[in-house]
């Protein structure tokens, strides 16, 4: 709903200003207003991701942040899959699913779990490809596509075999996708 889009944007502004309490309030309000939509839990997961990214060098696997992050992305995935059951081409549901799986992949990047990151990122990438096919005007999708393309092309040499067999990317295309989000995105401009 438009009023919830405004809350999400205000929540994102608060999140990037590291006012996590205000961001939580906005995102919880969106979630309460639209309890079947994946957006609420996905944006709440984003709060845990940003906290983890800020302190990943001192945070261990299985931390409360990780558990909350996984619970919220799992809820977003569950809701997105439920929406796809009624409409397999629901571009927004595909977008949220791609974002949730992509977020999980980015978590693995922070942990330097390259194989896990590639597997989860590819799953998110495939949802985002379907979302863009269903609605090319969802410009926030291009951020996830760009992140995947960039990381897949610049992964460490430790996993070159995996990269050669499965995880192909294009750094230049990835940066172009990210630029598209920067110019035209709604929710992902700051991150882009």
mmCIF file of C-alpha atoms in Angstrom:
data_model
loop_
_atom_site.group_PDB
_atom_site.id
_atom_site.type_symbol
_atom_site.label_atom_id
_atom_site.label_comp_id
_atom_site.label_asym_id
_atom_site.label_seq_id
_atom_site.Cartn_x
_atom_site.Cartn_y
_atom_site.Cartn_z
ATOM 1 C CA UNK A 1 0.000 0.000 0.000
ATOM 2 C CA UNK A 2 1.263 3.559 -0.677
ATOM 3 C CA UNK A 3 1.249 4.458 3.023
ATOM 4 C CA UNK A 4 3.403 1.405 3.691
ATOM 5 C CA UNK A 5 5.808 2.326 0.903
ATOM 6 C CA UNK A 6 6.305 5.660 2.689
ATOM 7 C CA UNK A 7 6.965 3.788 5.954
ATOM 8 C CA UNK A 8 9.480 1.500 4.253
ATOM 9 C CA UNK A 9 11.326 4.473 2.770
ATOM 10 C CA UNK A 10 11.346 6.236 6.166
ATOM 11 C CA UNK A 11 12.544 2.997 7.768
ATOM 12 C CA UNK A 12 15.351 2.670 5.232
ATOM 13 C CA UNK A 13 16.430 6.264 5.880
ATOM 14 C CA UNK A 14 16.491 5.503 9.610
ATOM 15 C CA UNK A 15 18.350 2.227 9.059
ATOM 16 C CA UNK A 16 21.106 3.844 6.989
ATOM 17 C CA UNK A 17 21.373 6.595 9.609
ATOM 18 C CA UNK A 18 21.842 3.715 12.090
ATOM 19 C CA UNK A 19 18.686 4.688 13.990
ATOM 20 C CA UNK A 20 17.761 1.022 14.240
ATOM 21 C CA UNK A 21 15.016 1.598 16.800
ATOM 22 C CA UNK A 22 13.111 3.952 14.480
ATOM 23 C CA UNK A 23 13.701 1.628 11.510
ATOM 24 C CA UNK A 24 12.358 -1.310 13.518
ATOM 25 C CA UNK A 25 9.225 0.666 14.392
ATOM 26 C CA UNK A 26 8.563 1.518 10.733
ATOM 27 C CA UNK A 27 9.184 -2.004 9.458
ATOM 28 C CA UNK A 28 7.102 -3.612 12.214
ATOM 29 C CA UNK A 29 4.243 -1.262 11.322
ATOM 30 C CA UNK A 30 4.452 -2.366 7.683
ATOM 31 C CA UNK A 31 4.520 -6.008 8.728
ATOM 32 C CA UNK A 32 1.503 -5.588 11.033
ATOM 33 C CA UNK A 33 -0.423 -3.787 8.295
ATOM 34 C CA UNK A 34 0.315 -6.408 5.625
ATOM 35 C CA UNK A 35 0.930 -9.704 7.444
ATOM 36 C CA UNK A 36 0.883 -11.822 4.282
ATOM 37 C CA UNK A 37 3.393 -9.668 2.396
ATOM 38 C CA UNK A 38 7.086 -10.668 2.473
ATOM 39 C CA UNK A 39 8.253 -7.037 2.695
ATOM 40 C CA UNK A 40 7.895 -6.637 6.470
ATOM 41 C CA UNK A 41 10.068 -9.570 7.529
ATOM 42 C CA UNK A 42 12.524 -8.917 4.702
ATOM 43 C CA UNK A 43 13.165 -5.333 5.780
ATOM 44 C CA UNK A 44 13.418 -6.463 9.402
ATOM 45 C CA UNK A 45 16.021 -9.011 8.280
ATOM 46 C CA UNK A 46 17.859 -6.127 6.657
ATOM 47 C CA UNK A 47 18.247 -4.539 10.079
ATOM 48 C CA UNK A 48 20.032 -7.639 11.346
ATOM 49 C CA UNK A 49 22.129 -7.858 8.203
ATOM 50 C CA UNK A 50 23.360 -4.283 8.578
ATOM 51 C CA UNK A 51 24.194 -4.852 12.254
ATOM 52 C CA UNK A 52 26.096 -8.006 11.371
ATOM 53 C CA UNK A 53 27.905 -6.311 8.498
ATOM 54 C CA UNK A 54 29.015 -3.568 10.891
ATOM 55 C CA UNK A 55 30.436 -6.106 13.375
ATOM 56 C CA UNK A 56 31.056 -9.300 11.380
ATOM 57 C CA UNK A 57 34.638 -9.513 12.555
ATOM 58 C CA UNK A 58 33.511 -9.883 16.188
ATOM 59 C CA UNK A 59 30.239 -11.757 15.690
ATOM 60 C CA UNK A 60 30.266 -15.537 15.587
ATOM 61 C CA UNK A 61 28.100 -17.941 13.623
ATOM 62 C CA UNK A 62 24.943 -18.837 15.513
ATOM 63 C CA UNK A 63 24.818 -15.403 17.135
ATOM 64 C CA UNK A 64 21.456 -13.879 18.105
ATOM 65 C CA UNK A 65 21.784 -11.561 15.082
ATOM 66 C CA UNK A 66 22.179 -14.514 12.748
ATOM 67 C CA UNK A 67 19.258 -16.395 14.285
ATOM 68 C CA UNK A 68 16.970 -13.355 13.963
ATOM 69 C CA UNK A 69 18.164 -12.738 10.431
ATOM 70 C CA UNK A 70 17.482 -16.342 9.413
ATOM 71 C CA UNK A 71 14.048 -16.347 11.067
ATOM 72 C CA UNK A 72 12.992 -13.179 9.254
ATOM 73 C CA UNK A 73 14.313 -14.256 5.859
ATOM 74 C CA UNK A 74 12.595 -17.621 6.358
ATOM 75 C CA UNK A 75 9.301 -15.834 7.042
ATOM 76 C CA UNK A 76 9.761 -13.656 3.941
ATOM 77 C CA UNK A 77 10.454 -16.786 1.865
ATOM 78 C CA UNK A 78 7.402 -18.560 3.273
ATOM 79 C CA UNK A 79 5.165 -15.594 2.462
ATOM 80 C CA UNK A 80 6.642 -15.172 -1.015
ATOM 81 C CA UNK A 81 6.123 -18.833 -1.844
ATOM 82 C CA UNK A 82 2.514 -18.607 -0.629
ATOM 83 C CA UNK A 83 1.908 -15.679 -3.000
ATOM 84 C CA UNK A 84 3.452 -17.617 -5.897
ATOM 85 C CA UNK A 85 1.039 -20.493 -5.325
ATOM 86 C CA UNK A 86 -1.846 -18.238 -6.299
ATOM 87 C CA UNK A 87 0.089 -16.462 -9.068
ATOM 88 C CA UNK A 88 3.377 -18.018 -10.310
ATOM 89 C CA UNK A 89 4.226 -14.796 -12.180
ATOM 90 C CA UNK A 90 3.694 -12.384 -9.267
ATOM 91 C CA UNK A 91 6.615 -10.035 -9.951
ATOM 92 C CA UNK A 92 6.643 -8.583 -6.435
ATOM 93 C CA UNK A 93 6.611 -12.011 -4.784
ATOM 94 C CA UNK A 94 9.464 -13.062 -7.074
ATOM 95 C CA UNK A 95 11.333 -9.880 -6.174
ATOM 96 C CA UNK A 96 10.972 -10.490 -2.417
ATOM 97 C CA UNK A 97 12.013 -14.121 -2.801
ATOM 98 C CA UNK A 98 15.056 -13.123 -4.814
ATOM 99 C CA UNK A 99 15.947 -10.512 -2.228
ATOM 100 C CA UNK A 100 15.553 -12.948 0.685
ATOM 101 C CA UNK A 101 17.742 -15.624 -0.902
ATOM 102 C CA UNK A 102 20.210 -12.973 -2.046
ATOM 103 C CA UNK A 103 20.423 -11.556 1.467
ATOM 104 C CA UNK A 104 21.215 -15.024 2.734
ATOM 105 C CA UNK A 105 23.929 -15.314 0.107
ATOM 106 C CA UNK A 106 25.415 -11.970 1.129
ATOM 107 C CA UNK A 107 25.451 -13.152 4.743
ATOM 108 C CA UNK A 108 27.572 -16.083 3.608
ATOM 109 C CA UNK A 109 29.922 -13.688 1.784
ATOM 110 C CA UNK A 110 30.553 -11.884 5.067
ATOM 111 C CA UNK A 111 31.371 -15.257 6.623
ATOM 112 C CA UNK A 112 33.630 -16.025 3.659
ATOM 113 C CA UNK A 113 31.585 -19.123 2.964
ATOM 114 C CA UNK A 114 32.001 -18.867 -0.790
ATOM 115 C CA UNK A 115 30.242 -22.068 -1.837
ATOM 116 C CA UNK A 116 27.241 -21.288 0.378
ATOM 117 C CA UNK A 117 27.179 -17.716 -0.914
ATOM 118 C CA UNK A 118 27.241 -18.916 -4.516
ATOM 119 C CA UNK A 119 24.472 -21.464 -3.964
ATOM 120 C CA UNK A 120 22.140 -19.046 -2.162
ATOM 121 C CA UNK A 121 23.006 -16.154 -4.433
ATOM 122 C CA UNK A 122 22.217 -18.206 -7.527
ATOM 123 C CA UNK A 123 18.836 -19.136 -6.094
ATOM 124 C CA UNK A 124 18.079 -15.451 -5.444
ATOM 125 C CA UNK A 125 19.393 -14.495 -8.875
ATOM 126 C CA UNK A 126 17.016 -16.911 -10.581
ATOM 127 C CA UNK A 127 14.013 -15.453 -8.738
ATOM 128 C CA UNK A 128 15.122 -11.936 -9.677
ATOM 129 C CA UNK A 129 15.491 -12.934 -13.326
ATOM 130 C CA UNK A 130 11.894 -14.192 -13.266
ATOM 131 C CA UNK A 131 10.768 -10.985 -11.543
ATOM 132 C CA UNK A 132 12.405 -8.781 -14.180
ATOM 133 C CA UNK A 133 10.852 -10.906 -16.917
ATOM 134 C CA UNK A 134 7.418 -10.495 -15.295
ATOM 135 C CA UNK A 135 7.901 -6.736 -14.725
ATOM 136 C CA UNK A 136 11.031 -5.042 -16.118
ATOM 137 C CA UNK A 137 9.993 -1.855 -14.282
ATOM 138 C CA UNK A 138 10.824 -3.256 -10.832
ATOM 139 C CA UNK A 139 14.181 -1.496 -10.837
ATOM 140 C CA UNK A 140 15.085 -2.614 -7.332
ATOM 141 C CA UNK A 141 15.518 -6.123 -8.762
ATOM 142 C CA UNK A 142 18.521 -4.987 -10.720
ATOM 143 C CA UNK A 143 20.520 -4.407 -7.536
ATOM 144 C CA UNK A 144 20.375 -8.112 -6.655
ATOM 145 C CA UNK A 145 21.158 -9.082 -10.228
ATOM 146 C CA UNK A 146 24.112 -6.704 -10.209
ATOM 147 C CA UNK A 147 25.458 -7.905 -6.881
ATOM 148 C CA UNK A 148 25.295 -11.502 -8.070
ATOM 149 C CA UNK A 149 26.954 -10.762 -11.414
ATOM 150 C CA UNK A 150 29.712 -8.766 -9.721
ATOM 151 C CA UNK A 151 30.467 -11.281 -6.965
ATOM 152 C CA UNK A 152 30.268 -14.251 -9.333
ATOM 153 C CA UNK A 153 32.885 -12.663 -11.583
ATOM 154 C CA UNK A 154 35.212 -11.567 -8.773
ATOM 155 C CA UNK A 155 35.105 -14.537 -6.376
ATOM 156 C CA UNK A 156 38.383 -15.620 -4.816
ATOM 157 C CA UNK A 157 40.511 -18.155 -6.608
ATOM 158 C CA UNK A 158 39.701 -20.699 -3.875
ATOM 159 C CA UNK A 159 36.551 -21.598 -5.759
ATOM 160 C CA UNK A 160 37.622 -21.245 -9.375
ATOM 161 C CA UNK A 161 36.323 -24.700 -10.222
ATOM 162 C CA UNK A 162 32.868 -23.831 -8.900
ATOM 163 C CA UNK A 163 33.033 -20.528 -10.750
ATOM 164 C CA UNK A 164 33.930 -22.272 -14.009
ATOM 165 C CA UNK A 165 31.184 -24.882 -13.674
ATOM 166 C CA UNK A 166 28.227 -23.061 -12.159
ATOM 167 C CA UNK A 167 28.701 -19.518 -10.934
ATOM 168 C CA UNK A 168 29.387 -17.391 -13.929
ATOM 169 C CA UNK A 169 29.150 -13.654 -13.690
ATOM 170 C CA UNK A 170 29.987 -10.481 -15.514
ATOM 171 C CA UNK A 171 31.493 -7.670 -13.433
ATOM 172 C CA UNK A 172 30.724 -5.003 -16.055
ATOM 173 C CA UNK A 173 27.094 -6.149 -16.414
ATOM 174 C CA UNK A 174 26.790 -6.285 -12.630
ATOM 175 C CA UNK A 175 27.895 -2.675 -12.281
ATOM 176 C CA UNK A 176 25.455 -1.659 -15.038
ATOM 177 C CA UNK A 177 22.576 -3.371 -13.183
ATOM 178 C CA UNK A 178 23.548 -1.603 -9.967
ATOM 179 C CA UNK A 179 23.644 1.720 -11.830
ATOM 180 C CA UNK A 180 20.097 1.059 -13.083
ATOM 181 C CA UNK A 181 18.913 0.652 -9.484
ATOM 182 C CA UNK A 182 20.795 3.769 -8.451
ATOM 183 C CA UNK A 183 19.047 5.791 -11.136
ATOM 184 C CA UNK A 184 15.552 4.262 -11.071
ATOM 185 C CA UNK A 185 15.105 2.133 -7.939
ATOM 186 C CA UNK A 186 12.668 2.891 -5.163
ATOM 187 C CA UNK A 187 13.825 0.926 -2.116
ATOM 188 C CA UNK A 188 17.433 0.112 -3.017
ATOM 189 C CA UNK A 189 18.888 3.429 -4.197
ATOM 190 C CA UNK A 190 20.923 4.052 -1.057
ATOM 191 C CA UNK A 191 22.362 0.552 -1.055
ATOM 192 C CA UNK A 192 23.147 0.793 -4.765
#
